[in-house]
Amino acid sequence: MLQKFIFCIAFLHMTGSVSSQEIFSLKKSYDSQVFIEGTDQVSIKQGMQLALSSLLVNLSGNSKIVNEKSIRVMMDAPEKYVTQYKLGTEDKKIYASFIFEGDLIRSYLSENELPLWLSNDNLILSYLPCKEESDTVKSEEENEKCNQLEEILNDLSSRRNSIIANPLMDLKDINYFESLGSISTERFMKRISRRYEVGSWLLCLIKDEFGLLLDNPKCLSSLGKQSSPSEALNDLLDKVNSKKSLVVDKNIKNKTSIRVIGITNLANLENVLNDLKSQVLVYGVTLKKVEGDTLDILLSHFGKSEDLKNLLNINDDFKGMDNSSAKVVSYKYNNS
């Protein structure tokens, strides 16, 4: 228990910085910077396509979304989703900074029944045996390959809004490795993932079973698949994210009544109505009653009522209130 506590503290600064922020896929706008070939319109449009593709992977939580037919159509006119952009130079290279409109992109995803990733909580347990070896016993080539492997995983996890954590490899972990690692590295990873209560894991190697250096590193994941580091991590994140993704089913339509508290002026009223209209599931907002600082609102939406409530519960602007005995779900509006 103590070691588990230490592990949690060690990564508190990373996980805390993510969970304290608003859900990435629900932000109003997105800034993205990419390097481009030139300042002509063709190069700028290519930059927009590159930035939008990367953004869509994070919004959907799926690295393969760019292969969807509707997304390929979207890429024909990426400028529709850009509110402004600017050009600059860095290290003698030209870059373009784009600001994308979140509501427009979410609307397109919902219209085409594509997933929206509704979480910032994505922790992967990663073990690299080469990092546990002393630099004095590793050759220069081994050390270089190990550093490159770590850099690939860290860079990809950062771009996909996920966090890679490493086991402590204290006496307990070492004992697990010595007793299980020689039999099955997969069994070892399953054991320590249970210890740290992290369901998704990645084991990456730069050597084969005979201790010979591999031309390219290989990784085994909790999916039971073995592949390159990038492919293994992408596939793992796709699977994990799919469990926390919402696909708008336009065949299901519902009406749900909610109560919003904390509306003190007309500006607040306009803000809350606009915020509700921008929710990816909502297609109709009807103000039924205003009494003091409280609004009674009827929402027309796709999906089940539970889907809508889950969506509002992860929105920073709406704080669910404990009203289990009431017939209408109440929220306190925080965007005042």
Coordinates of C-alpha atoms in Angstrom, one line a residue, residues 106 109-116 246-251 280-281 302-303:
R106 CA -17.9 18.7 -33.0
L109 CA -18.3 14.7 -36.0
S110 CA -21.8 14.3 -34.7
E111 CA -23.4 14.7 -38.1
N112 CA -21.2 11.9 -39.4
E113 CA -21.7 9.7 -36.3
L114 CA -18.0 9.8 -35.4
P115 CA -16.7 9.4 -31.9
L116 CA -15.9 12.2 -29.4
L246 CA -19.5 9.2 -27.3
V247 CA -21.0 8.6 -30.7
V248 CA -24.1 10.7 -31.4
D249 CA -26.9 8.3 -32.5
K250 CA -29.3 10.5 -34.5
N251 CA -31.8 7.7 -34.6
V280 CA -22.9 18.0 -29.1
L281 CA -26.0 16.0 -28.2
F302 CA -30.0 12.8 -29.4
G303 CA -29.2 9.7 -27.4

